Coordinates of C-alpha atoms and ligand atoms in Angstrom, one line a residue:
M1 CA 122.4 7.7 152.2
R2 CA 119.5 5.2 152.8
T3 CA 117.0 7.6 151.3
R4 CA 119.3 8.1 148.3
K5 CA 119.3 4.3 147.6
V6 CA 115.6 4.1 148.0
L7 CA 115.1 7.0 145.7
A8 CA 117.6 5.5 143.2
A9 CA 115.6 2.3 143.2
C10 CA 112.4 4.2 142.7
A11 CA 113.9 6.1 139.8
G12 CA 114.1 2.9 137.7
L13 CA 110.6 2.1 138.5
L14 CA 109.4 5.6 137.6
L15 CA 111.1 5.3 134.2
A16 CA 109.3 2.0 133.6
V17 CA 106.0 3.7 134.5
L18 CA 106.8 6.6 132.2
A19 CA 107.6 4.3 129.3
A20 CA 104.3 2.5 129.8
G21 CA 102.6 5.9 129.6
C22 CA 100.5 5.5 132.7
G23 CA 100.3 7.3 136.0
K24 CA 100.5 6.1 139.6
N25 CA 97.4 4.3 140.8
G26 CA 94.7 6.8 141.3
S27 CA 96.6 9.7 139.7
P28 CA 95.5 11.1 136.4
P29 CA 97.3 9.6 133.3
V30 CA 100.5 11.3 132.1
K31 CA 99.6 13.9 129.6
G32 CA 100.7 13.2 126.0
P33 CA 100.0 14.2 122.4
K34 CA 96.5 13.0 121.5
A35 CA 96.3 11.8 117.9
G36 CA 92.7 13.1 117.5
E37 CA 93.7 16.7 118.1
L38 CA 96.5 16.8 115.6
P39 CA 95.9 18.7 112.3
V40 CA 95.5 16.9 109.0
Y41 CA 97.9 18.2 106.4
K42 CA 96.7 18.5 102.9
V43 CA 99.1 16.8 100.5
D44 CA 100.0 19.1 97.6
T45 CA 99.8 16.5 94.9
G46 CA 100.8 18.9 92.1
F47 CA 104.0 20.0 93.8
R48 CA 107.2 19.7 91.7
L49 CA 110.8 20.6 92.7
P50 CA 113.0 19.4 89.8
D51 CA 116.0 21.6 91.0
S52 CA 116.2 19.6 94.2
R53 CA 118.3 16.5 94.0
T54 CA 116.9 15.3 97.3
W55 CA 113.3 15.8 96.3
T56 CA 113.8 14.2 92.9
Q57 CA 115.4 11.1 94.4
A58 CA 112.7 10.8 97.0
K59 CA 110.0 11.1 94.4
K60 CA 111.6 8.2 92.5
R61 CA 111.9 6.2 95.6
G62 CA 108.3 7.0 96.6
Y63 CA 108.8 8.1 100.2
L64 CA 110.8 10.5 102.3
R65 CA 113.4 9.5 104.9
V66 CA 113.4 11.9 107.8
G67 CA 115.9 12.0 110.7
A68 CA 114.4 12.7 114.2
K69 CA 114.8 12.1 117.9
E70 CA 112.9 9.3 119.7
D71 CA 113.3 10.1 123.4
Q72 CA 112.4 13.8 123.7
P73 CA 108.9 14.2 125.3
Y74 CA 106.4 16.2 123.3
L75 CA 109.1 16.9 120.6
G76 CA 110.2 13.6 119.1
E77 CA 109.1 10.4 120.8
K78 CA 108.9 6.8 119.5
D79 CA 106.4 4.5 120.9
P80 CA 108.4 1.4 121.7
A81 CA 105.4 -0.9 121.1
T82 CA 104.2 0.4 117.8
G83 CA 107.3 2.2 116.5
V84 CA 105.2 5.3 115.8
Y85 CA 106.9 8.7 116.2
S86 CA 105.0 11.7 117.7
G87 CA 105.7 15.2 119.0
F88 CA 106.1 18.8 117.7
D89 CA 109.2 18.1 115.6
I90 CA 107.4 15.1 114.1
E91 CA 104.4 17.3 113.2
I92 CA 106.8 19.8 111.5
A93 CA 108.3 16.9 109.5
R94 CA 104.8 15.7 108.6
M95 CA 103.5 19.1 107.5
M96 CA 106.7 19.6 105.4
A97 CA 106.1 16.2 103.7
A98 CA 102.6 17.2 102.7
S99 CA 103.8 20.5 101.2
L100 CA 106.4 18.6 99.2
G101 CA 103.7 16.3 97.8
F102 CA 104.3 13.3 100.0
D103 CA 101.7 11.6 102.2
P104 CA 103.0 12.1 105.8
K105 CA 101.9 8.5 106.5
T106 CA 104.6 7.2 104.2
I107 CA 107.5 9.0 105.9
R108 CA 110.2 6.6 107.2
F109 CA 111.6 8.2 110.4
R110 CA 115.1 7.3 111.5
T111 CA 116.4 8.2 115.0
I112 CA 119.7 10.1 114.8
A113 CA 121.5 11.4 117.8
S114 CA 122.7 15.0 118.1
A115 CA 126.4 14.2 117.3
N116 CA 125.5 12.3 114.1
R117 CA 123.1 14.8 112.3
E118 CA 125.6 16.5 110.0
T119 CA 127.1 13.1 108.8
A120 CA 123.6 11.7 108.2
L121 CA 122.8 14.6 106.0
Q122 CA 126.1 14.7 104.3
N123 CA 126.0 10.9 103.5
G124 CA 122.5 11.1 102.1
Q125 CA 121.1 8.7 104.8
I126 CA 118.1 11.1 105.3
D127 CA 116.4 13.7 103.1
Y128 CA 115.8 16.2 106.0
Y129 CA 116.2 16.3 109.8
V130 CA 113.7 17.7 112.3
G131 CA 114.9 17.3 115.9
T132 CA 115.6 20.3 118.2
Y133 CA 118.4 21.2 115.8
T134 CA 119.9 24.6 116.5
I135 CA 120.8 26.8 113.5
N136 CA 124.3 28.2 113.8
D137 CA 127.1 29.4 111.6
M138 CA 129.4 26.5 112.3
R139 CA 126.8 23.9 111.4
K140 CA 125.8 26.0 108.3
K141 CA 129.3 25.1 106.9
L142 CA 128.2 21.5 106.9
V143 CA 124.5 21.5 106.3
G144 CA 121.6 23.8 105.2
F145 CA 118.8 25.0 107.5
A146 CA 115.2 25.9 106.7
G147 CA 113.5 28.0 109.3
P148 CA 113.8 28.7 112.2
Y149 CA 110.4 27.2 113.2
Y150 CA 110.8 27.6 117.0
M151 CA 113.0 29.5 119.4
A152 CA 114.3 27.6 122.4
G153 CA 116.9 28.6 125.1
Q154 CA 119.3 26.6 127.2
G155 CA 118.2 25.7 130.7
L156 CA 118.9 23.4 133.6
L157 CA 116.9 20.4 135.0
V158 CA 117.6 19.3 138.6
R159 CA 115.9 17.0 141.1
T160 CA 113.0 18.6 143.0
D161 CA 115.0 18.5 146.3
E162 CA 117.9 20.5 144.8
D163 CA 118.4 23.9 146.4
D164 CA 121.9 25.0 145.3
I165 CA 121.5 25.2 141.5
H166 CA 119.5 28.2 140.1
G167 CA 121.5 29.0 137.0
P168 CA 124.7 28.1 135.1
Q169 CA 126.8 30.2 137.6
D170 CA 126.0 27.6 140.3
L171 CA 127.5 24.7 138.4
A172 CA 131.1 25.0 139.7
G173 CA 132.0 21.7 141.2
K174 CA 128.7 20.1 140.2
T175 CA 128.3 17.3 137.7
V176 CA 126.2 18.3 134.7
C177 CA 125.1 16.1 131.9
S178 CA 124.4 16.9 128.3
A179 CA 124.4 15.3 124.8
A180 CA 127.6 14.9 122.9
G181 CA 127.7 17.2 119.8
S182 CA 125.1 19.6 121.2
T183 CA 125.3 23.4 121.5
P184 CA 124.4 23.3 125.3
Y185 CA 127.3 20.9 125.9
Q186 CA 129.7 23.2 124.0
R187 CA 128.4 26.3 125.9
I188 CA 129.1 24.7 129.3
A189 CA 132.5 23.5 128.2
A190 CA 133.4 27.0 126.9
D191 CA 131.8 29.4 129.4
Y192 CA 131.5 27.4 132.7
P193 CA 134.8 25.4 132.8
K194 CA 134.4 24.7 136.6
A195 CA 131.4 22.5 136.0
K196 CA 132.2 18.7 135.8
L197 CA 130.7 18.1 132.4
V198 CA 129.7 14.6 131.2
A199 CA 128.3 13.6 127.8
Y200 CA 126.0 10.8 126.6
D201 CA 124.3 10.2 123.2
T202 CA 120.9 11.3 124.5
Y203 CA 119.2 13.5 127.1
S204 CA 117.1 10.6 128.3
I205 CA 120.3 8.9 129.5
C206 CA 121.2 12.1 131.3
V207 CA 117.8 12.1 133.0
D208 CA 118.3 8.5 134.1
N209 CA 121.6 9.6 135.6
L210 CA 119.9 12.6 137.4
L211 CA 117.2 10.4 138.9
T212 CA 119.9 7.9 140.2
F213 CA 122.1 10.6 141.6
Q214 CA 124.9 10.1 139.2
V215 CA 124.7 13.7 138.1
D216 CA 123.5 17.0 139.7
A217 CA 121.9 18.6 136.7
V218 CA 121.0 18.0 133.0
T219 CA 121.4 20.9 130.6
T220 CA 119.9 21.4 127.2
D221 CA 117.1 23.4 125.6
D222 CA 114.2 24.4 127.9
A223 CA 111.8 22.9 125.4
I224 CA 113.3 19.4 126.0
L225 CA 113.8 19.8 129.7
L226 CA 110.2 21.0 130.3
G227 CA 109.0 17.9 128.6
F228 CA 110.9 15.6 131.0
A229 CA 109.8 17.7 134.0
A230 CA 106.2 17.6 132.9
K231 CA 106.3 13.8 132.8
A232 CA 107.7 13.5 136.3
P233 CA 106.9 16.8 138.2
D234 CA 107.4 15.2 141.6
E235 CA 111.0 14.2 140.7
M236 CA 112.4 17.0 138.6
K237 CA 112.2 20.7 138.0
V238 CA 113.5 23.2 135.5
V239 CA 115.4 26.1 137.3
G240 CA 116.4 29.6 136.3
K241 CA 116.0 31.5 133.1
P242 CA 117.0 30.4 129.6
F243 CA 120.7 31.5 129.0
S244 CA 121.0 31.1 125.3
E245 CA 119.0 31.4 122.0
E246 CA 118.5 28.1 120.2
P247 CA 116.6 28.7 116.9
Y248 CA 115.3 25.3 115.6
G249 CA 115.8 24.6 111.9
I250 CA 115.1 21.8 109.5
G251 CA 118.5 20.3 108.5
V252 CA 118.9 19.6 104.7
P253 CA 121.9 18.6 102.6
R254 CA 124.1 21.8 102.3
S255 CA 124.0 22.0 98.5
D256 CA 120.3 21.6 98.2
N257 CA 119.2 25.2 98.3
A258 CA 116.0 24.5 96.3
L259 CA 114.8 22.1 99.0
R260 CA 115.8 24.5 101.8
L261 CA 113.8 27.4 100.2
A262 CA 110.8 25.2 99.5
L263 CA 110.8 24.2 103.2
D264 CA 111.0 27.9 104.2
D265 CA 107.9 28.5 102.0
A266 CA 106.1 25.5 103.5
L267 CA 106.8 26.6 107.0
E268 CA 105.5 30.1 106.3
A269 CA 102.3 28.7 104.7
N270 CA 101.7 26.4 107.6
E271 CA 102.3 29.2 110.1
K272 CA 99.7 31.3 108.2
N273 CA 97.0 28.7 107.8
G274 CA 97.0 27.8 111.6
N275 CA 98.6 24.3 111.2
W276 CA 101.7 25.3 113.1
K277 CA 99.8 26.6 116.1
K278 CA 97.4 23.6 116.2
A279 CA 100.4 21.2 116.0
F280 CA 102.1 23.1 118.8
E281 CA 99.1 23.0 121.1
A282 CA 98.6 19.3 120.5
T283 CA 102.2 18.4 121.3
L284 CA 104.8 20.7 122.9
G285 CA 102.0 22.9 124.4
L286 CA 101.2 19.9 126.7
S287 CA 104.4 20.5 128.6
G288 CA 103.0 23.8 129.8
T289 CA 104.2 26.4 127.3
P290 CA 101.5 28.4 125.5
A291 CA 102.0 28.7 121.7
P292 CA 104.4 31.5 121.0
K293 CA 104.6 33.5 117.8
P294 CA 107.0 31.6 115.5
P295 CA 110.3 33.4 114.8
P296 CA 110.8 35.0 111.4
I297 CA 112.1 32.7 108.7
D298 CA 115.7 33.3 107.6
R299 CA 116.0 32.8 103.8
Y300 CA 119.7 33.2 103.8
P301 CA 121.6 33.4 100.4
A302 CA 123.3 30.2 99.2
N303 CA 126.8 30.1 100.7
Ligands
LIG401 N1 119.3 22.5 120.2 C1 120.6 22.0 120.7 C2 121.4 21.5 119.6 O1 121.0 21.4 118.4 C3 120.3 21.0 121.8 C4 119.3 19.9 121.5 C5 119.9 18.7 120.7 O2 121.0 18.2 121.0 O3 119.2 18.3 119.8 O4 122.6 21.1 119.8

């Protein structure tokens, strides 16, 4: 019990250290996206998309409003000091902006939690959303999706001293944390009803709860979990094999097919010209995953 308390106290300190972006004394600094290695996206100044209401309004306004995550290592992170967003999803958002004729520097990012993405797109609070957003048929009734631009899979994050949990079949009686409104949450609720499932707005709150022994495991996409584990490898590990397919898409307003198809074209062009791979290697690649071949783009008919 005593060790647990000490560990719990250390967890808070560890998070403070992580937030400051520095390692323990004498240890190498925590790896993170390095601005210098990121590709520069050429702005397509002649681009026009009059059939898209979203694009036309953004042009009038002069900048894009993009929804993202702010606490997912190597995917979507916001520097608390500068307010600058970085990560693979952020790079996807930036390369899309350049293809749509907007300088990526002018994007106004807005953090939106998993449970609030559909409403944000439906209410027109954002022009598009890039943040580990799984494409599925249920969501397609509410929003549109360009892509996919990456294929993730559901996994489990536990403390390094955990020996009992190797896959979702071991979750019976264990407390497992995920984000409200997410597909991993829904899968545990439906397929593993013996797990004690708790939900928070974000995965970083789940990770805090894991480090302070409030929960036994965190579940979401491997891409997200590997980022948290890479930042604190002494405290946490990802276990087992991915047990779902989570194709990441760019969320757009459902009726804006012109924007969706333009983003499909832009993704394809950036995969061909090497920007996608470069962006991956400078961001998500740093959590230990080599750049995969991007999944085929699904230009589905307007529904
Ligand atoms: N990809 C999953 C989802 O869209 C989990 C990650 C997230 O919550 O953003 O629900």
